[in-house]
Amino acid sequence: MNSYKQAWKYVGKNKRYLFSMVIFLVIFQFFNSLSPIIIQDILDNQLLGVTGTWYQADEGYLVDGVTLNRESSNSQEYTIAYVEDNFYISEGVVPNGTRQIIGSDIVVNGERYEATKLSQDDMSTIFESQNIGIKRDLVLLVAVLTISIVASYLQRISGALLTVNSTRDIRLDVVKKFEYIDIGVIESEPVGKTANRLLADSMGVSMLYTSTVNIFISSVLAVIFSFVGMYLLSPVAATICLVMIPIMIIWVRIFTKKINVIAEKVNETNSRIVGRMNEIINGISVLKIFNSEQMTIDGFRELNDKYVGEKIEEVDLHLSQGWNGINLFQGLVIAVVVGIMAYTNLIGLTAIEAGLIYAFYSYITKIIAPLNLLFHEFSNLEHSKVKIGRIFKIIDSPEEDASLQPIEPYIGDVKFDNVTFSYNPEKTALNNVNIDIKAGQKIGLVGRSGSGKSTIINLLMRFNDFKSEDSGMIYIDGVPIDTHSKRTFRSHLGIILQEPILFQGTLASNIKFGTEASDEKVVETLKLIGAENILAKFDNDINSHISNNGANLSLGEKQLISLARVLIRDPRILIMDEATANIDTETESMINYALSVVAENRTVIIVAHRLSTIRDADQIIVLEDGTIVENGNHNQLLAQNGKYMEMYRNQTAV
């Protein structure tokens, strides 16, 4: 329920569209409910309005040799009756009931009344009396239908504007949230599933608006206006139709409970499919290399078949208990109402005319239609409920402090003081780690996978923060790292990742990323790290377009661009997270040269698999199972003949 309340907050920015949609919906339903009454009047009071009692008079309409009009003057009465597709005139009053033509007589309940079939000329004469009324009703009907169509168009336009603008706003908020929530929230799920939340689940909010308006406002208005119209035409028949309401309510309650369970399963499986497809697309080269195409297809087929089964279950529910069942219910209600009308007409209690039957048929359809719509839209509503819950799980995630305050550049001293940290209670990632790094030093972190190297970097960059069960503190220049907001704290830190990340845009925009640096500064930075050959590769120099994730660049070139991006920010502390792990030896020498330029007068922390990258480091820290087992420079560690020596021998063995 809280998610629903939050979802409706997005109406605040677009409430004018919601108000317009509701207003035009009211107009549409009101005028749409008038058309059955107008058509009933045309059929019963205009086209068949000539039937009934007429009076002989001096002035009026000459019919079958007798001058008649509808006003009583205590003169001879005549009856004009419509029987078996023809009009007849009979002297006197012919009672209501089941009328038949036998010979030239009208027979009602066994009684014969002498009658004459009216000629075409006589019919034209008596219909002259109805011309004004027919023309009036036709003009009124056209006007009502025109207003209904225009109102419906404007209502749908307003709904579309509400939907599109709300989806835009919530997607923007989700992207903003991604920027300020803990990185662990994003990394806890597959990329494809997270992207699906942004794209597909954000539509759940807009679906909520349209479904709610269609289900509740439109349905309620349609029922109210239809019952008003029915009571104006026949209070007795309208009262009989009221029996539909409790039946409809019970039906809806049963249906909604079942569809809710199915909708949740369908949405979850669909989200998993999107995530799996994303994995397949991103890992297609690996799949081909390992000849695992068939295994991938089989795995996807199993998930896809599960979705099909759940979706068919949903469709089956709609067919058996949803809109298909309600169509049968509508037919039964119409049959009962028309049957009662026919019976009362048969026994002569009242005269039921074709226009009245048509009007009630139309109104019953209008009452049942919202229920039919409900079964269609309720599925969307339940899907939107699931989507809203998932999208607000992200939006409601705790945010980092987004403030950014100017601070003096760091000197570069870094200290880990008895740091113990765990991602989960079952396993400690770091155990009593003490590291003391002086400004301007170059430090290497080595160890097997899972030894704690990346955890040290994550804590230093504040990708992860200390929890209540953790202990110790990290200091920069003697100040705890949680003194400032994360944005402020990171303003003088730089990091180069193992997998370089480039964004859509130009070479310049990727290097300037997040700064106001000039083009001249970009070129100067590239030349400073010896990467000017990248400029020669493109025709437009730094304004050349970078394709998707730098596909038109080598891995080394992408890493040099990442290094230039960091250098242009001039950080006092630089972190390299296995930045040379995936590149060739020649490119590694280029990176090492660039690194030597960048490292000047900076504190540099390198996470390395290749020990050649850190041979000249002032301090090398060897980690195992979250604990520092060795510490010293290259020569000192070799002399210890311990873990570092073992790693060195493995890498230098021929």
XYZ file of C-alpha atoms in Angstrom:
654
model
C 0.000 0.000 0.000
C 2.918 2.314 0.776
C 4.238 1.765 -2.751
C 0.840 2.746 -4.166
C 0.906 5.967 -2.163
C 4.390 6.719 -3.421
C 3.365 5.934 -6.978
C 0.494 8.416 -6.795
C 2.942 11.111 -5.706
C 4.162 11.182 -9.278
C 0.754 12.524 -10.248
C 1.718 15.754 -8.486
C 3.929 16.839 -11.356
C 1.356 15.811 -13.947
C -1.933 16.322 -12.102
C -3.290 18.568 -14.850
C -3.295 15.551 -17.161
C -5.067 13.424 -14.549
C -7.720 16.108 -13.967
C -8.232 16.486 -17.708
C -8.517 12.716 -18.123
C -11.156 12.449 -15.366
C -13.164 15.444 -16.615
C -13.270 14.192 -20.188
C -14.095 10.711 -18.905
C -17.123 12.088 -17.036
C -18.235 13.968 -20.150
C -17.801 10.870 -22.294
C -19.733 8.566 -19.955
C -22.555 11.083 -19.499
C -23.156 11.726 -23.183
C -22.535 8.087 -24.064
C -25.374 7.136 -21.687
C -27.786 9.484 -23.504
C -27.672 7.736 -26.880
C -29.860 4.705 -25.860
C -32.574 7.082 -24.593
C -32.497 9.085 -27.822
C -32.599 5.939 -29.977
C -35.445 4.563 -27.840
C -37.366 7.786 -28.391
C -36.806 7.591 -32.151
C -37.987 3.969 -32.298
C -40.888 4.035 -29.835
C -42.068 7.630 -29.759
C -41.264 8.768 -33.282
C -41.172 5.849 -35.754
C -43.698 3.806 -33.750
C -45.169 6.902 -32.133
C -47.892 7.027 -34.748
C -49.413 3.913 -33.234
C -51.972 4.195 -30.500
C -55.226 6.148 -30.205
C -56.213 8.857 -32.722
C -59.375 10.981 -32.790
C -61.628 12.013 -35.659
C -61.480 15.777 -36.177
C -62.204 18.578 -38.613
C -58.503 19.383 -38.961
C -55.627 16.944 -38.972
C -54.272 14.190 -41.189
C -56.391 12.405 -43.799
C -55.904 8.670 -43.202
C -58.035 6.024 -44.965
C -60.634 8.671 -45.782
C -60.868 9.929 -42.156
C -59.342 13.156 -40.791
C -57.469 12.347 -37.587
C -55.325 14.022 -34.968
C -53.900 13.077 -31.549
C -55.921 15.559 -29.494
C -59.124 14.309 -27.832
C -62.383 16.156 -28.572
C -64.804 13.517 -27.356
C -65.105 12.293 -30.942
C -64.775 8.859 -32.489
C -61.624 6.982 -31.504
C -59.415 5.098 -33.946
C -56.447 2.831 -33.299
C -53.374 2.703 -35.516
C -51.477 -0.510 -34.746
C -48.200 -2.038 -35.940
C -48.771 -5.759 -36.404
C -46.657 -8.280 -38.277
C -44.475 -5.647 -40.002
C -47.419 -3.554 -41.248
C -49.539 -0.648 -40.025
C -53.336 -1.062 -39.639
C -56.187 1.284 -38.693
C -59.219 0.114 -36.722
C -62.250 2.025 -35.565
C -62.403 2.011 -31.763
C -59.767 1.033 -29.193
C -57.688 -2.097 -29.745
C -56.285 -3.309 -26.379
C -52.619 -4.175 -25.725
C -51.504 -7.765 -25.810
C -50.334 -10.251 -28.346
C -51.751 -9.034 -31.648
C -52.240 -11.136 -34.763
C -53.714 -10.575 -38.228
C -56.322 -13.122 -39.228
C -57.964 -12.282 -42.485
C -58.562 -8.533 -42.316
C -58.985 -8.458 -38.526
C -56.632 -7.714 -35.647
C -57.000 -10.505 -33.094
C -56.070 -9.825 -29.441
C -56.575 -12.594 -26.868
C -59.221 -14.183 -29.060
C -61.129 -10.936 -29.694
C -61.437 -9.695 -33.297
C -61.214 -6.054 -34.314
C -61.983 -5.085 -37.892
C -58.975 -3.301 -39.408
C -57.643 -1.907 -42.673
C -54.031 -2.081 -43.793
C -52.694 1.432 -44.415
C -51.387 2.352 -47.837
C -48.030 3.967 -48.508
C -49.715 7.344 -48.989
C -51.564 7.030 -45.689
C -48.293 6.146 -43.935
C -46.553 9.167 -45.436
C -49.404 11.325 -44.194
C -49.340 10.175 -40.573
C -45.532 10.277 -40.401
C -45.658 13.964 -41.287
C -46.759 14.495 -37.710
C -43.492 12.983 -36.500
C -41.042 14.740 -38.860
C -40.097 17.478 -36.434
C -39.486 15.022 -33.585
C -37.461 12.629 -35.740
C -35.266 15.415 -37.108
C -34.776 16.800 -33.609
C -33.744 13.391 -32.231
C -31.385 12.692 -35.132
C -29.649 16.056 -34.700
C -29.444 15.434 -30.959
C -28.054 11.919 -31.515
C -25.349 13.196 -33.875
C -24.427 15.918 -31.375
C -24.252 13.443 -28.483
C -22.118 10.975 -30.450
C -19.798 13.764 -31.624
C -19.274 15.057 -28.089
C -18.667 11.485 -26.877
C -16.045 10.857 -29.567
C -14.243 14.153 -28.909
C -14.318 13.607 -25.131
C -13.001 10.054 -25.560
C -10.176 11.317 -27.780
C -9.187 14.048 -25.314
C -9.422 11.601 -22.399
C -7.072 9.156 -24.113
C -4.653 11.937 -25.059
C -4.611 13.144 -21.439
C -4.056 9.571 -20.265
C -1.176 9.111 -22.693
C 0.444 12.359 -21.521
C 0.059 11.266 -17.899
C 1.552 7.856 -18.666
C 4.508 9.093 -20.704
C 5.430 11.929 -18.350
C 5.099 9.779 -15.228
C 7.243 7.036 -16.777
C 9.834 9.663 -17.685
C 9.871 11.042 -14.129
C 10.170 7.674 -12.403
C 12.917 6.467 -14.751
C 14.840 9.642 -14.039
C 14.403 9.106 -10.295
C 15.591 5.497 -10.583
C 18.714 6.562 -12.488
C 19.337 9.279 -9.897
C 18.899 6.660 -7.202
C 21.444 4.404 -8.870
C 23.967 7.207 -8.501
C 23.547 7.513 -4.748
C 22.643 4.078 -3.364
C 25.116 1.580 -2.013
C 26.871 -0.163 -4.872
C 26.100 -3.507 -3.233
C 22.381 -3.030 -3.941
C 23.082 -2.836 -7.672
C 25.646 -5.653 -7.688
C 23.320 -8.021 -5.813
C 21.302 -8.744 -8.972
C 22.154 -9.490 -12.622
C 22.600 -6.429 -14.840
C 19.776 -7.514 -17.138
C 17.342 -7.807 -14.262
C 18.274 -4.367 -12.978
C 17.887 -2.889 -16.468
C 14.490 -4.568 -16.712
C 13.449 -2.778 -13.535
C 14.405 0.539 -15.035
C 12.699 -0.039 -18.372
C 9.795 -2.428 -17.833
C 9.017 -2.063 -14.136
C 8.875 1.731 -14.385
C 5.872 1.231 -16.673
C 4.072 -0.281 -13.686
C 3.456 3.187 -12.251
C 1.859 4.494 -15.435
C -0.160 1.254 -15.714
C -1.441 1.961 -12.221
C -2.825 5.338 -13.281
C -4.557 4.161 -16.431
C -5.839 0.919 -14.889
C -7.190 2.683 -11.808
C -8.980 5.303 -13.872
C -10.399 2.687 -16.237
C -11.414 0.255 -13.497
C -12.787 2.567 -10.875
C -13.747 5.952 -12.310
C -14.884 4.788 -15.749
C -16.669 1.725 -14.386
C -18.469 3.580 -11.594
C -19.604 6.349 -13.942
C -20.806 3.848 -16.538
C -22.843 1.930 -13.932
C -24.349 5.087 -12.386
C -25.341 6.723 -15.657
C -26.700 3.434 -17.044
C -28.917 2.803 -14.018
C -30.196 6.393 -14.129
C -31.099 5.874 -17.776
C -32.843 2.561 -17.033
C -34.859 4.032 -14.154
C -36.019 6.851 -16.408
C -37.295 4.284 -18.915
C -38.592 1.496 -16.644
C -38.120 1.547 -12.844
C -39.333 -2.061 -12.518
C -36.873 -3.490 -15.052
C -34.066 -1.341 -13.644
C -34.722 -2.704 -10.144
C -34.506 -6.251 -11.488
C -31.105 -5.415 -12.988
C -29.814 -4.331 -9.568
C -29.447 -8.022 -8.738
C -26.359 -7.991 -10.992
C -24.356 -5.783 -8.613
C -23.775 -8.209 -5.680
C -23.108 -11.043 -8.125
C -20.502 -8.910 -9.885
C -18.825 -7.926 -6.595
C -18.519 -11.548 -5.415
C -17.227 -12.620 -8.815
C -14.551 -9.896 -8.811
C -13.313 -10.793 -5.306
C -12.815 -14.442 -6.252
C -11.109 -13.573 -9.534
C -8.738 -10.976 -8.054
C -7.381 -13.353 -5.423
C -6.429 -15.875 -8.084
C -4.986 -13.438 -10.612
C -2.787 -11.802 -7.965
C -0.850 -15.029 -7.361
C -0.399 -15.732 -11.073
C 0.654 -12.154 -11.930
C 3.486 -12.233 -9.399
C 4.867 -15.476 -10.855
C 4.604 -14.232 -14.457
C 6.449 -10.976 -13.688
C 9.245 -12.682 -11.787
C 9.830 -15.244 -14.553
C 9.732 -12.539 -17.219
C 12.334 -10.557 -15.302
C 14.558 -13.650 -15.103
C 14.207 -14.132 -18.877
C 15.386 -10.570 -19.512
C 18.342 -11.115 -17.200
C 19.249 -14.406 -18.898
C 19.026 -12.837 -22.360
C 21.338 -10.052 -21.220
C 23.845 -12.613 -19.979
C 23.663 -14.504 -23.281
C 24.200 -11.361 -25.361
C 27.106 -10.093 -23.244
C 28.756 -13.505 -23.071
C 28.119 -14.694 -26.627
C 31.842 -14.959 -27.458
C 32.499 -17.132 -24.392
C 29.529 -19.349 -25.246
C 30.894 -19.932 -28.731
C 34.454 -20.575 -27.547
C 33.314 -23.265 -25.100
C 30.815 -24.754 -27.568
C 28.034 -24.339 -25.021
C 25.417 -23.112 -27.478
C 23.137 -26.109 -27.017
C 23.439 -26.035 -23.233
C 22.542 -22.325 -23.267
C 19.589 -22.947 -25.570
C 18.335 -25.785 -23.367
C 18.630 -23.665 -20.228
C 16.828 -20.765 -21.842
C 14.174 -23.083 -23.272
C 13.433 -24.420 -19.785
C 13.003 -20.899 -18.396
C 11.003 -19.809 -21.439
C 8.708 -22.845 -21.176
C 8.105 -22.022 -17.526
C 7.009 -18.527 -18.538
C 4.724 -19.938 -21.231
C 3.101 -22.296 -18.733
C 2.487 -19.502 -16.229
C 1.175 -17.180 -18.931
C -1.193 -19.868 -20.238
C -2.422 -20.357 -16.684
C -3.191 -16.638 -16.570
C -4.959 -16.731 -19.944
C -6.947 -19.798 -18.880
C -8.136 -17.955 -15.785
C -9.290 -15.067 -17.953
C -11.098 -17.404 -20.320
C -12.811 -19.487 -17.662
C -13.533 -16.936 -14.961
C -12.649 -13.598 -16.524
C -13.912 -11.748 -19.556
C -15.107 -14.898 -21.372
C -17.241 -15.919 -18.408
C -18.585 -12.417 -17.992
C -19.748 -12.434 -21.615
C -21.881 -15.478 -20.757
C -23.168 -13.666 -17.667
C -24.083 -10.660 -19.818
C -26.037 -12.868 -22.211
C -27.950 -14.491 -19.338
C -28.881 -11.121 -17.805
C -30.097 -9.779 -21.139
C -32.100 -12.953 -21.746
C -33.765 -12.705 -18.304
C -34.648 -9.002 -18.661
C -35.959 -9.365 -22.214
C -37.856 -12.507 -21.168
C -39.588 -10.653 -18.334
C -40.465 -7.793 -20.663
C -41.816 -10.189 -23.249
C -43.911 -11.985 -20.634
C -45.504 -8.777 -19.302
C -46.271 -7.756 -22.859
C -47.711 -11.206 -23.597
C -50.169 -11.182 -20.711
C -51.134 -7.583 -21.399
C -49.736 -6.004 -18.209
C -47.825 -3.403 -20.173
C -46.834 -2.617 -23.727
C -43.155 -3.311 -24.340
C -41.810 -1.648 -27.460
C -38.706 -2.407 -29.487
C -36.941 0.835 -28.553
C -37.253 0.072 -24.837
C -35.790 -3.397 -25.310
C -32.918 -1.898 -27.332
C -32.248 0.724 -24.648
C -32.119 -1.878 -21.875
C -29.895 -4.107 -23.976
C -27.522 -1.156 -24.442
C -27.533 -0.212 -20.764
C -26.974 -3.780 -19.568
C -24.042 -3.992 -21.972
C -22.679 -0.713 -20.585
C -22.981 -2.056 -17.006
C -21.337 -5.388 -17.819
C -18.645 -3.791 -20.005
C -16.846 -2.220 -16.997
C -16.733 -5.645 -15.362
C -15.321 -7.046 -18.580
C -12.839 -4.175 -18.572
C -12.069 -4.945 -14.946
C -10.997 -8.478 -15.787
C -8.794 -7.178 -18.575
C -7.356 -4.283 -16.574
C -7.128 -6.060 -13.227
C -4.489 -8.317 -14.662
C -2.570 -5.179 -15.651
C -3.241 -3.736 -12.210
C -1.819 -6.802 -10.492
C 1.187 -6.775 -12.821
C 1.682 -3.087 -12.048
C 1.462 -3.875 -8.325
C 4.365 -6.312 -8.666
C 6.348 -3.887 -10.830
C 5.737 -0.990 -8.432
C 6.937 -3.060 -5.491
C 10.174 -3.882 -7.282
C 10.839 -0.378 -8.612
C 10.274 1.208 -5.204
C 12.588 -1.334 -3.630
C 15.285 0.588 -5.476
C 13.809 4.048 -4.897
C 13.389 3.350 -1.164
C 16.961 2.114 -0.762
C 19.028 4.276 1.638
C 20.954 6.970 -0.176
C 24.493 8.110 0.308
C 25.035 11.680 1.378
C 24.880 13.487 -1.985
C 26.476 16.707 -0.785
C 29.719 17.860 -2.407
C 31.838 20.335 -0.478
C 35.206 21.711 -1.572
C 38.065 20.417 0.586
C 41.812 20.826 0.452
C 43.636 18.217 -1.636
C 44.928 15.285 0.391
C 48.563 15.081 1.370
C 48.350 11.347 0.686
C 48.893 9.517 3.994
C 46.694 6.397 4.246
C 46.303 4.240 7.336
C 44.282 1.059 8.007
C 44.007 0.728 11.781
C 43.004 -2.779 12.989
C 40.385 -3.144 10.266
C 38.091 -6.158 10.517
C 35.328 -6.342 7.930
C 32.847 -8.893 6.530
C 30.304 -8.787 3.724
C 28.160 -11.291 5.605
C 28.312 -12.767 9.110
C 29.384 -16.209 7.862
C 32.842 -15.170 6.627
C 35.322 -12.437 7.573
C 36.808 -10.685 4.536
C 39.515 -8.756 6.443
C 40.920 -9.639 9.865
C 42.879 -7.084 11.942
C 44.491 -5.430 8.917
C 47.032 -2.701 9.662
C 48.570 -0.733 6.774
C 50.523 2.513 7.046
C 51.180 4.317 3.732
C 53.095 7.577 3.570
C 52.317 10.305 1.043
C 54.001 9.733 -2.310
C 54.635 6.026 -1.746
C 53.843 3.297 -4.237
C 52.179 0.298 -2.578
C 51.441 -3.138 -4.044
C 48.710 -5.519 -2.885
C 49.157 -9.158 -3.894
C 47.563 -12.463 -3.013
C 45.351 -15.210 -4.327
C 41.777 -14.530 -5.398
C 39.626 -13.964 -2.341
C 42.561 -12.940 -0.175
C 41.094 -9.477 0.546
C 42.791 -7.200 -2.022
C 39.564 -5.908 -3.604
C 37.957 -5.551 -0.181
C 40.731 -3.158 0.872
C 40.076 -1.096 -2.260
C 36.289 -1.189 -1.778
C 36.655 0.091 1.788
C 39.161 2.762 0.818
C 36.932 4.003 -2.020
C 33.910 3.653 0.285
C 32.092 1.382 -2.135
C 31.377 -0.489 1.089
C 31.144 1.098 4.532
C 31.776 -0.326 7.957
C 28.796 -1.989 9.608
C 28.035 -2.198 13.305
C 29.648 -5.648 13.581
C 32.877 -4.470 11.866
C 35.753 -2.783 13.672
C 38.712 -0.515 13.059
C 38.974 2.624 10.934
C 40.691 3.942 7.826
C 42.360 7.351 7.950
C 43.551 9.707 5.234
C 45.954 12.375 6.501
C 44.884 11.373 10.008
C 41.173 12.042 9.337
C 38.613 9.179 9.388
C 37.311 8.520 5.887
C 33.676 8.839 7.008
C 34.186 12.456 8.123
C 32.950 13.831 4.799
C 30.226 12.721 2.415
C 31.270 10.075 -0.095
C 31.194 12.528 -3.000
C 33.380 14.988 -1.098
C 35.708 12.233 0.101
C 36.227 10.827 -3.409
C 36.909 14.207 -5.026
C 40.684 13.727 -4.589
C 40.797 9.974 -5.237
C 41.298 8.264 -8.564
C 40.877 4.619 -9.625
C 41.790 2.573 -12.687
C 39.790 -0.667 -12.978
C 40.849 -3.990 -14.464
C 38.096 -3.676 -17.089
C 38.197 -0.123 -18.470
C 34.792 1.504 -18.812
C 34.148 3.894 -21.700
C 30.914 5.755 -22.326
C 29.115 6.623 -25.516
C 30.476 9.883 -26.853
C 33.815 11.204 -28.069
C 37.384 10.625 -27.004
C 37.333 14.049 -25.350
C 34.083 13.514 -23.452
C 35.405 10.226 -22.021
C 38.602 11.870 -20.773
C 36.887 15.028 -19.482
C 34.263 12.906 -17.763
C 32.944 14.828 -14.744
C 35.274 17.810 -15.195
C 35.306 21.127 -17.041
C 38.695 20.540 -18.635
C 39.512 22.208 -21.956
C 40.323 20.395 -25.198
C 43.896 21.624 -24.879
C 44.142 20.000 -21.459
C 42.897 16.692 -22.913
C 45.566 16.693 -25.632
C 48.240 17.707 -23.119
C 47.264 14.859 -20.794
C 47.378 12.245 -23.557
C 50.825 13.399 -24.633
C 52.017 13.463 -21.038
C 51.340 9.744 -20.582
C 52.690 8.835 -24.026
C 49.306 8.096 -25.559
C 49.467 10.544 -28.479
C 49.336 7.602 -30.895
C 45.627 7.312 -30.022
C 45.099 10.762 -31.571
C 46.774 9.640 -34.803
C 44.378 6.701 -35.037
C 41.319 8.891 -35.654
C 40.557 11.554 -38.254
C 38.851 13.921 -35.810
C 41.438 13.702 -33.047
C 39.846 14.073 -29.598
C 36.424 14.698 -31.152
C 36.365 11.241 -32.720
C 33.427 9.045 -31.798
C 33.974 6.152 -29.402
C 31.830 3.144 -30.335
C 29.921 0.991 -27.857
C 32.203 0.481 -24.826
C 35.233 1.354 -26.940
C 34.905 -1.486 -29.436
C 37.053 0.480 -31.937
C 39.945 0.637 -29.425
C 42.376 -1.971 -28.135
C 42.301 -2.926 -24.467
C 45.559 -1.065 -23.880
C 44.230 2.078 -25.572
C 41.088 1.939 -23.456
C 43.212 1.608 -20.329
C 45.339 4.596 -21.356
C 42.154 6.646 -21.833
C 41.009 5.568 -18.369
C 44.375 6.651 -16.991
C 44.113 10.016 -18.759
C 40.606 10.418 -17.309
C 42.008 9.993 -13.814
C 45.076 12.162 -14.401
C 43.055 15.119 -15.679
C 41.290 15.195 -12.286
C 44.690 15.405 -10.575
C 43.927 13.091 -7.613
C 46.368 12.890 -4.706
C 45.723 9.178 -4.173
C 45.578 6.812 -7.157
C 44.336 3.208 -7.050
C 44.949 0.668 -9.802
C 42.844 -2.467 -9.432
C 44.743 -5.061 -11.500
C 44.864 -2.583 -14.373
C 47.462 -4.563 -16.335
C 46.060 -8.048 -15.724
C 44.516 -8.509 -19.161
C 46.957 -6.753 -21.476
C 50.035 -7.916 -23.385
C 53.605 -7.296 -22.287
C 54.268 -4.499 -24.821
C 51.124 -2.633 -23.795
C 52.004 -3.219 -20.146
C 55.241 -1.294 -20.665
C 53.213 1.617 -22.089
C 50.897 1.489 -19.073
C 53.848 1.353 -16.700
C 55.375 4.414 -18.373
C 52.058 6.249 -18.121
C 51.755 5.125 -14.529
C 55.220 6.474 -13.706
C 54.120 9.865 -14.995
C 50.830 9.764 -13.105
C 52.444 8.453 -9.905
C 54.772 11.423 -9.535
C 54.043 13.195 -6.226
C 51.036 10.923 -5.623
C 50.227 8.020 -3.367
C 49.677 4.974 -5.584
C 48.085 1.711 -4.478
C 48.268 -1.126 -7.005
C 46.358 -4.394 -6.853
C 48.462 -6.681 -9.022
C 48.604 -10.223 -10.307
C 51.712 -9.489 -12.365
C 54.503 -8.923 -9.872
C 56.537 -7.090 -12.529
C 54.102 -4.187 -12.145
C 55.118 -3.595 -8.519
C 58.808 -4.570 -8.401
C 59.742 -0.946 -7.710
C 57.008 -0.457 -5.087
C 58.057 1.072 -1.772
C 55.956 -1.509 0.043
C 54.353 -4.779 -1.054
C 51.628 -6.281 1.122
C 50.912 -10.011 0.767
C 47.408 -11.076 1.806
C 45.911 -14.494 2.499
C 42.372 -15.145 3.753
C 41.915 -11.501 4.761
C 45.133 -11.341 6.799
C 48.487 -9.692 6.032
C 51.049 -12.489 6.006
C 54.071 -10.605 4.583
C 55.092 -6.982 4.179
C 58.176 -5.319 2.636
C 59.728 -4.286 -0.669
C 60.533 -6.686 -3.502
C 64.012 -7.640 -2.354
C 63.017 -7.948 1.292
C 60.150 -10.307 0.450
C 62.337 -12.449 -1.780
C 64.814 -12.755 1.058
C 62.034 -14.014 3.359
C 61.503 -16.974 0.976
C 57.807 -17.102 1.856
C 54.485 -16.617 0.028
C 55.830 -13.818 -2.159
C 58.811 -15.887 -3.233
C 56.427 -18.721 -4.144
C 54.324 -16.389 -6.297
C 57.465 -14.933 -7.900
C 58.838 -18.351 -8.806
C 55.522 -19.394 -10.342
C 55.495 -16.303 -12.579
C 59.148 -16.477 -13.619
C 59.371 -20.235 -14.145
C 60.197 -21.217 -17.713
